[in-house]
Amino acid sequence: MLFKKIIVAASLALVAGCTTVPITGRRQLTLVSDSEMNTLAVTQYKETLTTSKLSTNATEVAMVRRVGQRIQAAVEQYFQQQGQSSQLAGYQWEFNLIDDSKMVNAWCMPGGKVAVYTGILPITRDETGLAVVMGHEIAHAVAKHGAERMIDQMLAQLGTTAVSTALTKNPGATQSIFASAVGTGTSALAQGALLKFSRNQESEADHLGLIFMAMAGYNPAQAIPFWERMAAQSQNTTPEFLSSHPADATRIADLQRLLPEAQKYYKPR
Ligand SMILES: [Zn+2]
């Protein structure tokens, strides 16, 4: 698998770009362009919303939008400070709450398309708990983890030779790989294909997510009890959120290590 990745990386070096993940500074190969990812996201997001029941609980919907907009503002401010605002070009942020009490999940597609399912609200408990989840998911998106997972999935499902042409010649397969790569909704779940983020990506999303929530005025220390509640939940069933984001001792230890840096960004409102 690693060998295949190197071949693809080499053969696509001319068409693919290389970018740097903000805050962590990790260099990453981006095989799929931002505009291609955003186009796939718009289609997939529209399909998810039309096939789902949107929440009519005005208080909860307003909370999801408020947390989302505050984190969006933090992300924009952070990228501006880093001189990387261009990475957010083409973002059309949207924050929706889907009414499904059995679905313990939330995600953010490339381009800032966010969905929270009502099933996760008993575990987030309050606005700060929700900011942990949304900060983490938005961090996966702005760090382009979906594009990285797409490379892995395309290699696994289509093979090396097909990867570079799949986007134009095999749009159906591309769309379904996209769905499982960004961890969205039911189509991927039905196939049992919801992918785990790598440990590296999880750690990066925790790091960025803590800083974004802190900049948005939410206490980042609340991330630790949130992940502990999530882990406790898994003793009965494995929620969708945990199948793509394992909550384990490594994560809690990571969060504790990252907290002092995030606290410097925190100004309570
Ligand atoms: Zn994650």
Coordinates of C-alpha atoms and ligand atoms in Angstrom, one line a residue:
M1 CA 0.0 0.0 0.0
L2 CA 2.8 2.4 0.9
F3 CA 4.7 1.4 -2.3
K4 CA 1.5 2.1 -4.3
K5 CA 1.1 5.5 -2.7
I6 CA 4.7 6.4 -3.5
I7 CA 4.1 5.4 -7.2
V8 CA 1.0 7.5 -7.3
A9 CA 2.6 10.4 -5.6
A10 CA 5.5 10.3 -8.1
S11 CA 3.3 9.9 -11.2
L12 CA 0.9 12.6 -10.1
A13 CA 3.5 15.0 -9.0
L14 CA 3.0 17.1 -12.1
V15 CA -0.8 17.4 -11.8
A16 CA -1.1 17.3 -8.0
G17 CA -0.1 20.1 -5.6
C18 CA 1.5 20.0 -2.3
T19 CA 0.2 22.0 0.6
T20 CA 1.0 22.6 4.3
V21 CA -1.5 21.9 7.0
P22 CA -2.0 25.0 9.1
I23 CA -0.8 25.0 12.8
T24 CA 0.8 21.6 12.6
G25 CA 2.9 22.4 9.5
R26 CA 2.6 18.9 8.1
R27 CA 3.3 18.8 4.3
Q28 CA 0.6 16.9 2.4
L29 CA 0.0 15.7 -1.2
T30 CA -3.3 16.9 -2.6
L31 CA -4.2 14.7 -5.5
V32 CA -7.8 16.0 -5.7
S33 CA -8.0 19.8 -6.1
D34 CA -10.0 22.0 -3.7
S35 CA -12.5 22.9 -6.4
E36 CA -13.1 19.3 -7.4
M37 CA -13.6 18.4 -3.7
N38 CA -16.0 21.4 -3.2
T39 CA -18.0 20.4 -6.3
L40 CA -18.4 16.8 -5.0
A41 CA -19.4 18.2 -1.6
V42 CA -22.1 20.4 -3.0
T43 CA -23.7 17.4 -4.7
Q44 CA -23.4 15.1 -1.8
Y45 CA -24.6 17.7 0.7
K46 CA -27.7 18.5 -1.3
E47 CA -28.4 14.8 -1.6
T48 CA -28.0 14.3 2.2
L49 CA -30.3 17.2 3.0
T50 CA -33.0 16.2 0.6
T51 CA -33.0 12.6 1.9
S52 CA -32.9 13.6 5.6
K53 CA -35.4 15.1 7.9
L54 CA -34.2 18.5 9.1
S55 CA -34.8 19.4 12.8
T56 CA -37.7 21.7 13.5
N57 CA -36.4 22.4 17.0
A58 CA -35.7 26.2 16.7
T59 CA -33.6 26.4 19.8
E60 CA -31.3 23.5 18.8
V61 CA -31.1 24.6 15.2
A62 CA -30.1 28.1 16.3
M63 CA -27.4 26.6 18.6
V64 CA -25.9 24.6 15.8
R65 CA -25.8 27.7 13.5
R66 CA -24.4 29.9 16.3
V67 CA -21.6 27.5 17.2
G68 CA -20.9 26.9 13.5
Q69 CA -20.7 30.6 12.7
R70 CA -18.4 31.4 15.7
I71 CA -16.0 28.6 14.7
Q72 CA -16.2 29.7 11.1
A73 CA -15.1 33.2 12.2
A74 CA -12.3 31.7 14.3
V75 CA -11.0 29.6 11.3
E76 CA -11.2 32.7 9.0
Q77 CA -9.3 34.8 11.5
Y78 CA -6.7 32.1 12.0
F79 CA -6.0 31.5 8.3
Q80 CA -5.9 35.3 7.8
Q81 CA -3.2 35.6 10.5
Q82 CA -1.2 32.9 8.8
G83 CA -1.5 34.6 5.4
Q84 CA -3.4 31.5 4.2
S85 CA -6.9 32.9 3.5
S86 CA -6.7 31.7 -0.1
Q87 CA -7.1 28.1 1.3
L88 CA -10.7 29.0 2.3
A89 CA -11.6 30.5 -1.1
G90 CA -14.6 28.7 -2.5
Y91 CA -15.9 27.9 1.0
Q92 CA -19.7 28.3 1.3
W93 CA -20.4 27.5 4.9
E94 CA -23.6 25.9 5.9
F95 CA -24.7 24.4 9.2
N96 CA -27.7 22.1 9.4
L97 CA -29.2 19.9 12.2
I98 CA -30.6 16.6 11.0
D99 CA -33.4 15.1 13.0
D100 CA -32.3 11.5 13.7
S101 CA -32.1 10.6 17.3
K102 CA -30.4 7.2 16.5
M103 CA -27.6 8.7 14.5
V104 CA -24.8 9.7 16.8
N105 CA -22.8 11.7 14.3
A106 CA -21.6 15.0 12.9
W107 CA -19.3 15.8 9.9
C108 CA -18.0 18.7 7.8
M109 CA -17.5 18.3 4.1
P110 CA -14.8 20.1 2.2
G111 CA -16.0 23.7 1.5
G112 CA -17.6 24.1 4.9
K113 CA -20.8 22.0 4.6
V114 CA -21.6 20.9 8.1
A115 CA -24.2 18.4 9.4
V116 CA -25.0 17.6 13.0
Y117 CA -27.4 14.8 13.9
T118 CA -29.7 15.2 16.9
G119 CA -28.4 11.8 18.2
I120 CA -25.1 13.4 19.3
L121 CA -26.8 16.2 21.3
P122 CA -27.3 14.1 24.5
I123 CA -23.5 13.5 24.5
T124 CA -22.4 17.0 23.6
R125 CA -24.9 18.1 26.3
D126 CA -24.4 21.9 25.9
E127 CA -23.1 24.5 23.5
T128 CA -19.5 24.0 24.6
G129 CA -19.7 20.2 24.0
L130 CA -21.2 20.9 20.6
A131 CA -18.2 23.3 19.9
V132 CA -15.8 20.4 20.6
V133 CA -17.5 18.3 17.9
M134 CA -17.9 21.0 15.4
G135 CA -14.4 22.4 16.0
H136 CA -13.0 18.9 15.4
E137 CA -15.0 18.2 12.3
I138 CA -14.3 21.6 10.7
A139 CA -10.6 21.0 11.5
H140 CA -10.7 17.7 9.5
A141 CA -12.2 19.7 6.6
V142 CA -9.8 22.7 6.6
A143 CA -6.8 20.3 7.0
K144 CA -8.1 18.5 3.8
H145 CA -8.3 15.1 5.4
G146 CA -11.1 14.1 3.1
A147 CA -8.9 14.6 0.1
E148 CA -6.2 12.4 1.7
R149 CA -8.7 9.7 2.4
M150 CA -9.9 9.9 -1.1
I151 CA -6.4 9.0 -2.4
D152 CA -6.4 5.9 -0.1
Q153 CA -9.9 4.8 -1.2
M154 CA -9.3 5.4 -4.9
L155 CA -6.2 3.3 -4.7
A156 CA -8.0 0.5 -2.9
Q157 CA -11.1 0.5 -5.1
L158 CA -9.9 1.6 -8.5
G159 CA -6.2 0.7 -8.6
T160 CA -3.3 2.9 -9.4
T161 CA -3.8 3.4 -13.1
A162 CA -7.4 4.4 -12.7
V163 CA -6.8 7.0 -10.0
S164 CA -5.8 9.9 -12.2
T165 CA -8.7 9.4 -14.7
A166 CA -11.4 8.5 -12.2
L167 CA -12.5 12.0 -11.5
T168 CA -13.5 12.7 -15.1
K169 CA -14.3 9.2 -16.4
N170 CA -15.9 7.5 -13.4
P171 CA -18.0 10.1 -11.6
G172 CA -20.3 7.6 -9.9
A173 CA -17.5 5.7 -8.3
T174 CA -15.8 9.0 -7.4
Q175 CA -19.0 10.3 -5.7
S176 CA -19.4 7.1 -3.6
I177 CA -15.7 7.1 -2.6
F178 CA -16.1 10.8 -1.7
A179 CA -19.0 10.0 0.6
S180 CA -17.0 7.4 2.6
A181 CA -13.9 9.5 2.5
V182 CA -15.5 12.5 4.2
G183 CA -17.4 10.3 6.5
T184 CA -20.9 11.4 5.5
G185 CA -24.3 10.0 6.2
T186 CA -26.2 6.9 5.3
S187 CA -24.9 6.0 1.9
A188 CA -21.4 5.2 3.2
L189 CA -22.9 3.5 6.3
A190 CA -25.1 1.3 4.3
Q191 CA -22.1 -0.1 2.5
G192 CA -20.3 -0.5 5.9
A193 CA -17.6 1.6 4.4
L194 CA -17.3 4.5 6.8
L195 CA -13.6 5.0 7.0
K196 CA -11.5 5.6 10.1
F197 CA -9.4 8.7 10.0
S198 CA -5.8 7.8 10.7
R199 CA -4.3 8.5 14.1
N200 CA -2.2 11.3 12.5
Q201 CA -5.3 13.0 11.1
E202 CA -7.2 12.5 14.4
S203 CA -4.4 14.1 16.3
E204 CA -4.2 17.0 13.9
A205 CA -8.0 17.6 14.0
D206 CA -7.9 17.5 17.8
H207 CA -5.1 20.0 17.8
L208 CA -6.7 22.4 15.3
G209 CA -10.2 21.9 16.8
L210 CA -9.1 22.9 20.3
I211 CA -7.6 26.1 19.0
F212 CA -10.6 27.0 16.8
M213 CA -13.1 26.4 19.7
A214 CA -10.9 28.4 22.1
M215 CA -10.7 31.3 19.6
A216 CA -14.5 31.1 19.2
G217 CA -14.8 31.7 23.0
Y218 CA -15.5 28.1 24.1
N219 CA -13.4 26.5 26.9
P220 CA -11.2 23.9 25.2
A221 CA -10.8 22.0 28.5
Q222 CA -14.3 20.7 27.9
A223 CA -13.0 18.5 25.1
I224 CA -11.7 16.0 27.6
P225 CA -15.0 15.3 29.4
F226 CA -16.8 15.2 26.0
W227 CA -14.5 12.4 24.7
E228 CA -14.9 10.6 28.0
R229 CA -18.7 10.7 27.7
M230 CA -18.3 9.5 24.1
A231 CA -16.1 6.6 25.1
A232 CA -18.6 5.6 27.9
Q233 CA -21.4 5.6 25.3
S234 CA -19.5 2.9 23.3
Q235 CA -20.0 0.3 26.0
N236 CA -23.5 -0.2 24.8
T237 CA -23.3 0.4 21.0
T238 CA -20.7 1.9 18.7
P239 CA -22.0 5.2 17.5
E240 CA -21.3 6.3 13.9
F241 CA -19.1 9.1 15.2
L242 CA -16.8 6.6 17.0
S243 CA -16.5 4.3 14.1
S244 CA -14.7 7.0 12.3
H245 CA -13.2 8.7 15.4
P246 CA -12.1 6.2 18.0
A247 CA -12.1 7.6 21.5
D248 CA -9.3 5.9 23.4
A249 CA -6.6 6.6 26.0
T250 CA -4.2 7.9 23.3
R251 CA -6.7 10.6 22.4
I252 CA -7.3 11.7 25.9
A253 CA -3.6 11.8 26.6
D254 CA -3.1 13.8 23.4
L255 CA -5.8 16.3 24.4
Q256 CA -4.2 16.8 27.8
R257 CA -0.9 17.6 26.1
L258 CA -2.4 20.0 23.6
L259 CA -4.6 21.9 26.1
P260 CA -2.1 24.4 27.5
E261 CA -1.4 25.8 23.9
A262 CA -5.2 26.0 23.2
Q263 CA -5.9 27.8 26.5
K264 CA -3.7 30.7 25.3
Y265 CA -6.3 31.4 22.6
Y266 CA -9.3 31.2 24.9
K267 CA -11.2 34.4 25.8
P268 CA -14.5 33.6 27.5
R269 CA -17.4 35.6 26.1
Ligands
ZN1 ZN -11.8 13.0 13.8

